[in-house]
Amino acid sequence: MGRTTGIRVRDTILWFDDSGESDLPVVLCLHSLWLDRTMFDGFAAAARGRFRVVRPDFRGQGQSAPATEEVVTMEECADDMEAFIEALGLKEVHLLAQSMGGDVALRLVAKRPDLFASLTMAGSSARGEPEEQMAWIESYIESARRQGGFKGENLDTLMGIMFGESTRNDPSRQAMLQHWRDRMSATNLSLWPAILGVGYRKGILHLLSGIATPTLIISGAEDPVRPPAWSDEVAAGLQNARLVRVPKVGHSPTLEAPEQVLPQILDFIGERALAATA
């Protein structure tokens, strides 16, 4: 039976949704910064009957306990997720990660390959933020801090980061966009440690060659913050990777083009789950 609850993990409490089917392969979904575990609602619905879907909120995000540190690093989030997996007793986990979730996922599979049967990354990379971008990021974050959140032009900029131009101009996507615009405009200061953690993340390209976990990489052709070239280098650096480029899609492929992307993810995970039982 499915459940939504909190669990103590290390020094925090993480909230999560768990569809609960103990006899099905497990998919662990790791969300984007500024979004939360509900960004995988569509995937969970599409996966019903095929996979057990577990969706946590990261430390300091969603419904999970607020962060107590000034910066929540990607390494700390990876440690949280390792402890979360062990607390739930999950085995042969299939990771589905978007944006920040991918930063965490790569660290996880590099550290604990024994826990994972596959990895799917969407709108993510293995790079740190380029130095030339950091001054702009710091200015943007400070402007939002002074406003008490993301409003007006700052919110418009954030929408342009999270969603591609084609999506923003698509009449059929307006309800989805408005939903997340409303959610992001309600962001409060409790998210700042997570924002800083993503902004100051370290590059981990050097870890890629040691990762053998079968990986599907989904890259939006219009992604401005994790551009196609960054996905290309992840695919080239991993031992066992498949790259899918999605046209007219930006930074959030599973939300912008679910009709195209979710079936490919389900098929990939299904293939890996079948291989694991062969």
mmCIF file of C-alpha atoms in Angstrom, residues 1-276:
data_model
loop_
_atom_site.group_PDB
_atom_site.id
_atom_site.type_symbol
_atom_site.label_atom_id
_atom_site.label_comp_id
_atom_site.label_asym_id
_atom_site.label_seq_id
_atom_site.Cartn_x
_atom_site.Cartn_y
_atom_site.Cartn_z
ATOM 1 C CA MET A 1 0.000 0.000 0.000
ATOM 2 C CA GLY A 2 1.285 3.454 -0.884
ATOM 3 C CA ARG A 3 2.287 5.947 1.780
ATOM 4 C CA THR A 4 3.472 9.516 2.281
ATOM 5 C CA THR A 5 5.504 9.986 5.428
ATOM 6 C CA GLY A 6 8.703 11.295 6.949
ATOM 7 C CA ILE A 7 11.719 9.298 8.041
ATOM 8 C CA ARG A 8 14.713 10.264 10.137
ATOM 9 C CA VAL A 9 17.856 10.036 8.004
ATOM 10 C CA ARG A 10 21.200 10.984 9.520
ATOM 11 C CA ASP A 11 20.564 14.378 11.186
ATOM 12 C CA THR A 12 17.406 15.354 9.314
ATOM 13 C CA ILE A 13 13.911 14.194 8.391
ATOM 14 C CA LEU A 14 13.081 13.470 4.760
ATOM 15 C CA TRP A 15 9.505 13.253 3.487
ATOM 16 C CA PHE A 16 8.734 10.863 0.675
ATOM 17 C CA ASP A 17 6.042 9.127 -1.332
ATOM 18 C CA ASP A 18 6.300 5.356 -1.772
ATOM 19 C CA SER A 19 3.913 3.440 -4.024
ATOM 20 C CA GLY A 20 4.785 0.464 -1.826
ATOM 21 C CA GLU A 21 4.713 -2.631 -4.084
ATOM 22 C CA SER A 22 7.367 -4.801 -2.447
ATOM 23 C CA ASP A 23 7.315 -7.305 -5.335
ATOM 24 C CA LEU A 24 8.191 -4.781 -8.076
ATOM 25 C CA PRO A 25 11.541 -3.272 -9.147
ATOM 26 C CA VAL A 26 12.267 -0.024 -7.316
ATOM 27 C CA VAL A 27 12.671 3.355 -9.015
ATOM 28 C CA LEU A 28 14.069 6.112 -6.781
ATOM 29 C CA CYS A 29 13.283 9.594 -8.147
ATOM 30 C CA LEU A 30 15.572 12.534 -7.325
ATOM 31 C CA HIS A 31 14.081 15.931 -8.115
ATOM 32 C CA SER A 32 15.306 19.249 -9.472
ATOM 33 C CA LEU A 33 16.200 22.267 -7.393
ATOM 34 C CA TRP A 34 13.207 24.624 -7.020
ATOM 35 C CA LEU A 35 10.828 21.757 -7.721
ATOM 36 C CA ASP A 36 10.100 18.817 -5.396
ATOM 37 C CA ARG A 37 9.134 15.154 -5.420
ATOM 38 C CA THR A 38 5.750 15.943 -7.025
ATOM 39 C CA MET A 39 7.515 16.650 -10.307
ATOM 40 C CA PHE A 40 7.483 12.858 -10.739
ATOM 41 C CA ASP A 41 3.710 12.485 -10.304
ATOM 42 C CA GLY A 42 3.327 11.816 -14.016
ATOM 43 C CA PHE A 43 6.066 9.207 -14.003
ATOM 44 C CA ALA A 44 4.568 7.487 -10.964
ATOM 45 C CA ALA A 45 1.193 7.272 -12.718
ATOM 46 C CA ALA A 46 2.784 5.903 -15.896
ATOM 47 C CA ALA A 47 4.824 3.357 -13.903
ATOM 48 C CA ARG A 48 1.879 2.022 -11.908
ATOM 49 C CA GLY A 49 1.822 -1.775 -11.963
ATOM 50 C CA ARG A 50 5.337 -2.037 -13.393
ATOM 51 C CA PHE A 51 7.569 -0.419 -10.772
ATOM 52 C CA ARG A 52 7.593 0.604 -7.134
ATOM 53 C CA VAL A 53 8.211 4.355 -7.237
ATOM 54 C CA VAL A 54 9.859 6.068 -4.254
ATOM 55 C CA ARG A 55 10.069 9.874 -4.327
ATOM 56 C CA PRO A 56 11.862 11.740 -1.521
ATOM 57 C CA ASP A 57 12.291 15.481 -1.048
ATOM 58 C CA PHE A 58 15.902 16.514 -0.529
ATOM 59 C CA ARG A 59 17.097 18.023 2.739
ATOM 60 C CA GLY A 60 15.811 21.598 3.019
ATOM 61 C CA GLN A 61 13.389 21.213 0.107
ATOM 62 C CA GLY A 62 9.735 20.300 -0.335
ATOM 63 C CA GLN A 63 8.266 18.960 2.883
ATOM 64 C CA SER A 64 11.565 17.706 4.284
ATOM 65 C CA ALA A 65 13.042 19.375 7.362
ATOM 66 C CA PRO A 66 14.674 22.773 6.774
ATOM 67 C CA ALA A 67 18.428 22.782 6.388
ATOM 68 C CA THR A 68 20.412 23.885 9.427
ATOM 69 C CA GLU A 69 23.626 24.596 7.525
ATOM 70 C CA GLU A 70 24.402 27.585 5.267
ATOM 71 C CA VAL A 71 25.131 25.384 2.238
ATOM 72 C CA VAL A 72 23.749 21.920 1.476
ATOM 73 C CA THR A 73 26.355 20.252 -0.725
ATOM 74 C CA MET A 74 25.704 17.627 -3.360
ATOM 75 C CA GLU A 75 27.903 15.264 -1.355
ATOM 76 C CA GLU A 76 25.712 15.751 1.711
ATOM 77 C CA CYS A 77 22.594 15.028 -0.347
ATOM 78 C CA ALA A 78 24.244 11.883 -1.714
ATOM 79 C CA ASP A 79 25.014 10.742 1.836
ATOM 80 C CA ASP A 80 21.377 11.428 2.769
ATOM 81 C CA MET A 81 20.127 9.312 -0.124
ATOM 82 C CA GLU A 82 22.517 6.468 0.645
ATOM 83 C CA ALA A 83 21.204 6.387 4.217
ATOM 84 C CA PHE A 84 17.616 6.706 2.947
ATOM 85 C CA ILE A 85 18.028 3.678 0.670
ATOM 86 C CA GLU A 86 19.483 1.631 3.492
ATOM 87 C CA ALA A 87 16.776 2.739 5.950
ATOM 88 C CA LEU A 88 14.069 1.543 3.545
ATOM 89 C CA GLY A 89 15.995 -1.643 2.697
ATOM 90 C CA LEU A 90 15.906 -0.951 -1.046
ATOM 91 C CA LYS A 91 17.828 -3.259 -3.394
ATOM 92 C CA GLU A 92 18.727 -3.168 -7.105
ATOM 93 C CA VAL A 93 17.554 0.432 -7.287
ATOM 94 C CA HIS A 94 16.858 2.202 -10.584
ATOM 95 C CA LEU A 95 17.661 5.910 -10.223
ATOM 96 C CA LEU A 96 15.647 8.542 -12.111
ATOM 97 C CA ALA A 97 17.164 11.973 -11.588
ATOM 98 C CA GLN A 98 16.630 15.408 -13.059
ATOM 99 C CA SER A 99 18.940 18.437 -12.871
ATOM 100 C CA MET A 100 20.243 18.651 -9.268
ATOM 101 C CA GLY A 101 19.024 15.084 -8.828
ATOM 102 C CA GLY A 102 21.565 14.008 -11.433
ATOM 103 C CA ASP A 103 24.379 15.775 -9.578
ATOM 104 C CA VAL A 104 23.469 13.721 -6.531
ATOM 105 C CA ALA A 105 22.879 10.517 -8.507
ATOM 106 C CA LEU A 106 26.328 10.459 -10.116
ATOM 107 C CA ARG A 107 27.949 10.828 -6.719
ATOM 108 C CA LEU A 108 25.787 8.010 -5.377
ATOM 109 C CA VAL A 109 26.553 5.495 -8.111
ATOM 110 C CA ALA A 110 30.254 6.339 -7.984
ATOM 111 C CA LYS A 111 30.318 5.713 -4.237
ATOM 112 C CA ARG A 112 27.909 2.752 -4.001
ATOM 113 C CA PRO A 113 27.576 0.977 -7.351
ATOM 114 C CA ASP A 114 26.356 -2.130 -5.524
ATOM 115 C CA LEU A 115 23.038 -0.422 -4.760
ATOM 116 C CA PHE A 116 21.989 0.426 -8.314
ATOM 117 C CA ALA A 117 20.735 -1.434 -11.372
ATOM 118 C CA SER A 118 20.451 1.608 -13.647
ATOM 119 C CA LEU A 119 20.597 5.392 -13.804
ATOM 120 C CA THR A 120 18.493 7.773 -15.877
ATOM 121 C CA MET A 121 19.600 11.416 -15.937
ATOM 122 C CA ALA A 122 17.543 14.236 -17.457
ATOM 123 C CA GLY A 123 18.693 17.838 -17.759
ATOM 124 C CA SER A 124 21.842 17.173 -15.773
ATOM 125 C CA SER A 125 25.620 16.976 -16.114
ATOM 126 C CA ALA A 126 28.866 16.281 -14.269
ATOM 127 C CA ARG A 127 30.264 19.805 -14.393
ATOM 128 C CA GLY A 128 30.560 22.443 -11.754
ATOM 129 C CA GLU A 129 29.258 25.894 -12.560
ATOM 130 C CA PRO A 130 31.700 27.741 -14.863
ATOM 131 C CA GLU A 131 33.592 30.529 -13.096
ATOM 132 C CA GLU A 132 32.338 33.116 -15.549
ATOM 133 C CA GLN A 133 28.768 32.258 -14.548
ATOM 134 C CA MET A 134 29.286 32.532 -10.803
ATOM 135 C CA ALA A 135 29.240 36.345 -10.636
ATOM 136 C CA TRP A 136 25.886 36.405 -12.426
ATOM 137 C CA ILE A 137 24.501 33.620 -10.224
ATOM 138 C CA GLU A 138 25.563 35.388 -7.052
ATOM 139 C CA SER A 139 24.007 38.645 -8.253
ATOM 140 C CA TYR A 140 20.786 36.885 -9.212
ATOM 141 C CA ILE A 141 20.540 35.047 -5.886
ATOM 142 C CA GLU A 142 21.222 38.255 -3.951
ATOM 143 C CA SER A 143 18.518 40.092 -5.900
ATOM 144 C CA ALA A 144 16.034 37.338 -5.102
ATOM 145 C CA ARG A 145 17.112 37.354 -1.459
ATOM 146 C CA ARG A 146 16.412 41.098 -1.210
ATOM 147 C CA GLN A 147 12.948 40.485 -2.659
ATOM 148 C CA GLY A 148 12.292 37.667 -0.221
ATOM 149 C CA GLY A 149 11.945 35.145 -3.046
ATOM 150 C CA PHE A 150 11.478 34.916 -6.783
ATOM 151 C CA LYS A 151 9.151 37.602 -8.091
ATOM 152 C CA GLY A 152 8.683 39.661 -11.238
ATOM 153 C CA GLU A 153 11.694 39.637 -13.546
ATOM 154 C CA ASN A 154 13.563 37.222 -11.289
ATOM 155 C CA LEU A 155 10.718 34.723 -11.585
ATOM 156 C CA ASP A 156 10.602 35.207 -15.367
ATOM 157 C CA THR A 157 14.338 34.476 -15.488
ATOM 158 C CA LEU A 158 13.859 31.351 -13.402
ATOM 159 C CA MET A 159 11.107 30.102 -15.719
ATOM 160 C CA GLY A 160 13.510 30.607 -18.635
ATOM 161 C CA ILE A 161 16.122 28.527 -16.795
ATOM 162 C CA MET A 162 13.786 25.669 -15.933
ATOM 163 C CA PHE A 163 11.757 25.406 -19.163
ATOM 164 C CA GLY A 164 12.694 25.727 -22.832
ATOM 165 C CA GLU A 165 11.483 28.508 -25.091
ATOM 166 C CA SER A 166 9.379 26.148 -27.196
ATOM 167 C CA THR A 167 7.648 24.859 -24.088
ATOM 168 C CA ARG A 168 6.997 28.357 -22.748
ATOM 169 C CA ASN A 169 5.354 29.268 -26.049
ATOM 170 C CA ASP A 170 3.272 26.069 -26.308
ATOM 171 C CA PRO A 171 -0.423 26.652 -25.457
ATOM 172 C CA SER A 172 -0.808 23.017 -24.380
ATOM 173 C CA ARG A 173 1.871 23.430 -21.665
ATOM 174 C CA GLN A 174 0.505 26.563 -20.005
ATOM 175 C CA ALA A 175 -1.276 24.810 -17.130
ATOM 176 C CA MET A 176 1.899 22.894 -16.238
ATOM 177 C CA LEU A 177 3.973 26.063 -16.474
ATOM 178 C CA GLN A 178 1.578 28.042 -14.320
ATOM 179 C CA HIS A 179 1.606 25.304 -11.692
ATOM 180 C CA TRP A 180 5.372 25.456 -11.326
ATOM 181 C CA ARG A 181 5.481 29.240 -11.666
ATOM 182 C CA ASP A 182 3.144 29.471 -8.681
ATOM 183 C CA ARG A 183 5.205 26.943 -6.715
ATOM 184 C CA MET A 184 8.513 28.677 -7.431
ATOM 185 C CA SER A 185 7.117 32.123 -6.639
ATOM 186 C CA ALA A 186 6.276 30.770 -3.160
ATOM 187 C CA THR A 187 9.929 29.809 -2.545
ATOM 188 C CA ASN A 188 11.125 31.153 0.799
ATOM 189 C CA LEU A 189 14.512 31.650 2.419
ATOM 190 C CA SER A 190 14.636 28.046 3.645
ATOM 191 C CA LEU A 191 15.659 26.992 0.104
ATOM 192 C CA TRP A 192 18.769 29.167 0.050
ATOM 193 C CA PRO A 193 21.203 26.518 1.411
ATOM 194 C CA ALA A 194 20.136 24.141 -1.371
ATOM 195 C CA ILE A 195 20.426 26.879 -4.016
ATOM 196 C CA LEU A 196 23.948 27.679 -2.851
ATOM 197 C CA GLY A 197 24.836 23.991 -2.825
ATOM 198 C CA VAL A 198 23.912 23.620 -6.487
ATOM 199 C CA GLY A 199 25.598 26.877 -7.455
ATOM 200 C CA TYR A 200 28.868 25.984 -5.736
ATOM 201 C CA ARG A 201 28.870 22.285 -6.662
ATOM 202 C CA LYS A 202 32.188 20.768 -7.688
ATOM 203 C CA GLY A 203 32.706 19.146 -11.055
ATOM 204 C CA ILE A 204 32.956 15.367 -11.002
ATOM 205 C CA LEU A 205 34.000 14.559 -14.559
ATOM 206 C CA HIS A 206 36.896 12.596 -13.089
ATOM 207 C CA LEU A 207 34.446 10.108 -11.551
ATOM 208 C CA LEU A 208 32.748 9.153 -14.817
ATOM 209 C CA SER A 209 35.256 6.600 -16.085
ATOM 210 C CA GLY A 210 34.777 4.504 -12.955
ATOM 211 C CA ILE A 211 30.980 4.267 -13.303
ATOM 212 C CA ALA A 212 29.743 1.101 -15.037
ATOM 213 C CA THR A 213 26.040 1.421 -14.112
ATOM 214 C CA PRO A 214 23.899 1.336 -17.293
ATOM 215 C CA THR A 215 22.823 4.916 -17.877
ATOM 216 C CA LEU A 216 20.240 6.699 -20.011
ATOM 217 C CA ILE A 217 20.990 10.396 -20.552
ATOM 218 C CA ILE A 218 18.159 12.644 -21.710
ATOM 219 C CA SER A 219 19.164 16.087 -22.928
ATOM 220 C CA GLY A 220 16.899 18.929 -24.015
ATOM 221 C CA ALA A 221 18.179 20.698 -27.128
ATOM 222 C CA GLU A 222 17.073 24.049 -25.640
ATOM 223 C CA ASP A 223 18.564 23.547 -22.161
ATOM 224 C CA PRO A 224 20.375 26.816 -21.284
ATOM 225 C CA VAL A 225 21.949 25.739 -17.977
ATOM 226 C CA ARG A 226 22.956 22.134 -18.711
ATOM 227 C CA PRO A 227 23.518 22.506 -22.475
ATOM 228 C CA PRO A 228 23.756 19.574 -24.891
ATOM 229 C CA ALA A 229 27.561 19.597 -24.917
ATOM 230 C CA TRP A 230 27.562 18.876 -21.181
ATOM 231 C CA SER A 231 25.390 15.808 -21.703
ATOM 232 C CA ASP A 232 27.597 14.693 -24.574
ATOM 233 C CA GLU A 233 30.668 14.656 -22.329
ATOM 234 C CA VAL A 234 28.841 12.626 -19.666
ATOM 235 C CA ALA A 235 27.825 10.066 -22.284
ATOM 236 C CA ALA A 236 31.386 9.940 -23.620
ATOM 237 C CA GLY A 237 32.869 9.604 -20.138
ATOM 238 C CA LEU A 238 30.695 6.773 -18.819
ATOM 239 C CA GLN A 239 31.363 3.118 -19.540
ATOM 240 C CA ASN A 240 27.795 2.191 -20.494
ATOM 241 C CA ALA A 241 25.628 5.135 -21.563
ATOM 242 C CA ARG A 242 22.879 5.866 -24.064
ATOM 243 C CA LEU A 243 22.159 9.489 -25.029
ATOM 244 C CA VAL A 244 18.783 10.816 -26.207
ATOM 245 C CA ARG A 245 18.528 14.414 -27.427
ATOM 246 C CA VAL A 246 15.005 15.831 -27.293
ATOM 247 C CA PRO A 247 14.264 18.715 -29.690
ATOM 248 C CA LYS A 248 12.266 21.774 -28.604
ATOM 249 C CA VAL A 249 12.768 20.887 -24.926
ATOM 250 C CA GLY A 250 14.714 22.732 -22.231
ATOM 251 C CA HIS A 251 15.976 21.897 -18.763
ATOM 252 C CA SER A 252 13.005 19.803 -17.547
ATOM 253 C CA PRO A 253 12.401 17.033 -20.110
ATOM 254 C CA THR A 254 10.093 14.856 -17.987
ATOM 255 C CA LEU A 255 7.735 17.813 -17.497
ATOM 256 C CA GLU A 256 8.097 19.482 -20.891
ATOM 257 C CA ALA A 257 7.705 16.412 -23.098
ATOM 258 C CA PRO A 258 6.268 13.559 -21.008
ATOM 259 C CA GLU A 259 4.672 11.897 -24.045
ATOM 260 C CA GLN A 260 8.118 11.496 -25.632
ATOM 261 C CA VAL A 261 10.309 11.048 -22.592
ATOM 262 C CA LEU A 262 8.420 8.887 -20.094
ATOM 263 C CA PRO A 263 7.933 5.888 -22.432
ATOM 264 C CA GLN A 264 11.661 5.878 -23.185
ATOM 265 C CA ILE A 265 12.502 5.968 -19.495
ATOM 266 C CA LEU A 266 10.048 3.165 -18.695
ATOM 267 C CA ASP A 267 11.398 1.021 -21.534
ATOM 268 C CA PHE A 268 15.002 1.568 -20.450
ATOM 269 C CA ILE A 269 14.302 0.728 -16.816
ATOM 270 C CA GLY A 270 12.250 -2.265 -17.908
ATOM 271 C CA GLU A 271 15.150 -3.565 -19.992
ATOM 272 C CA ARG A 272 17.564 -3.196 -17.104
ATOM 273 C CA ALA A 273 15.147 -4.772 -14.620
ATOM 274 C CA LEU A 274 14.722 -7.760 -16.956
ATOM 275 C CA ALA A 275 18.480 -8.076 -17.393
ATOM 276 C CA ALA A 276 18.945 -8.058 -13.620
#
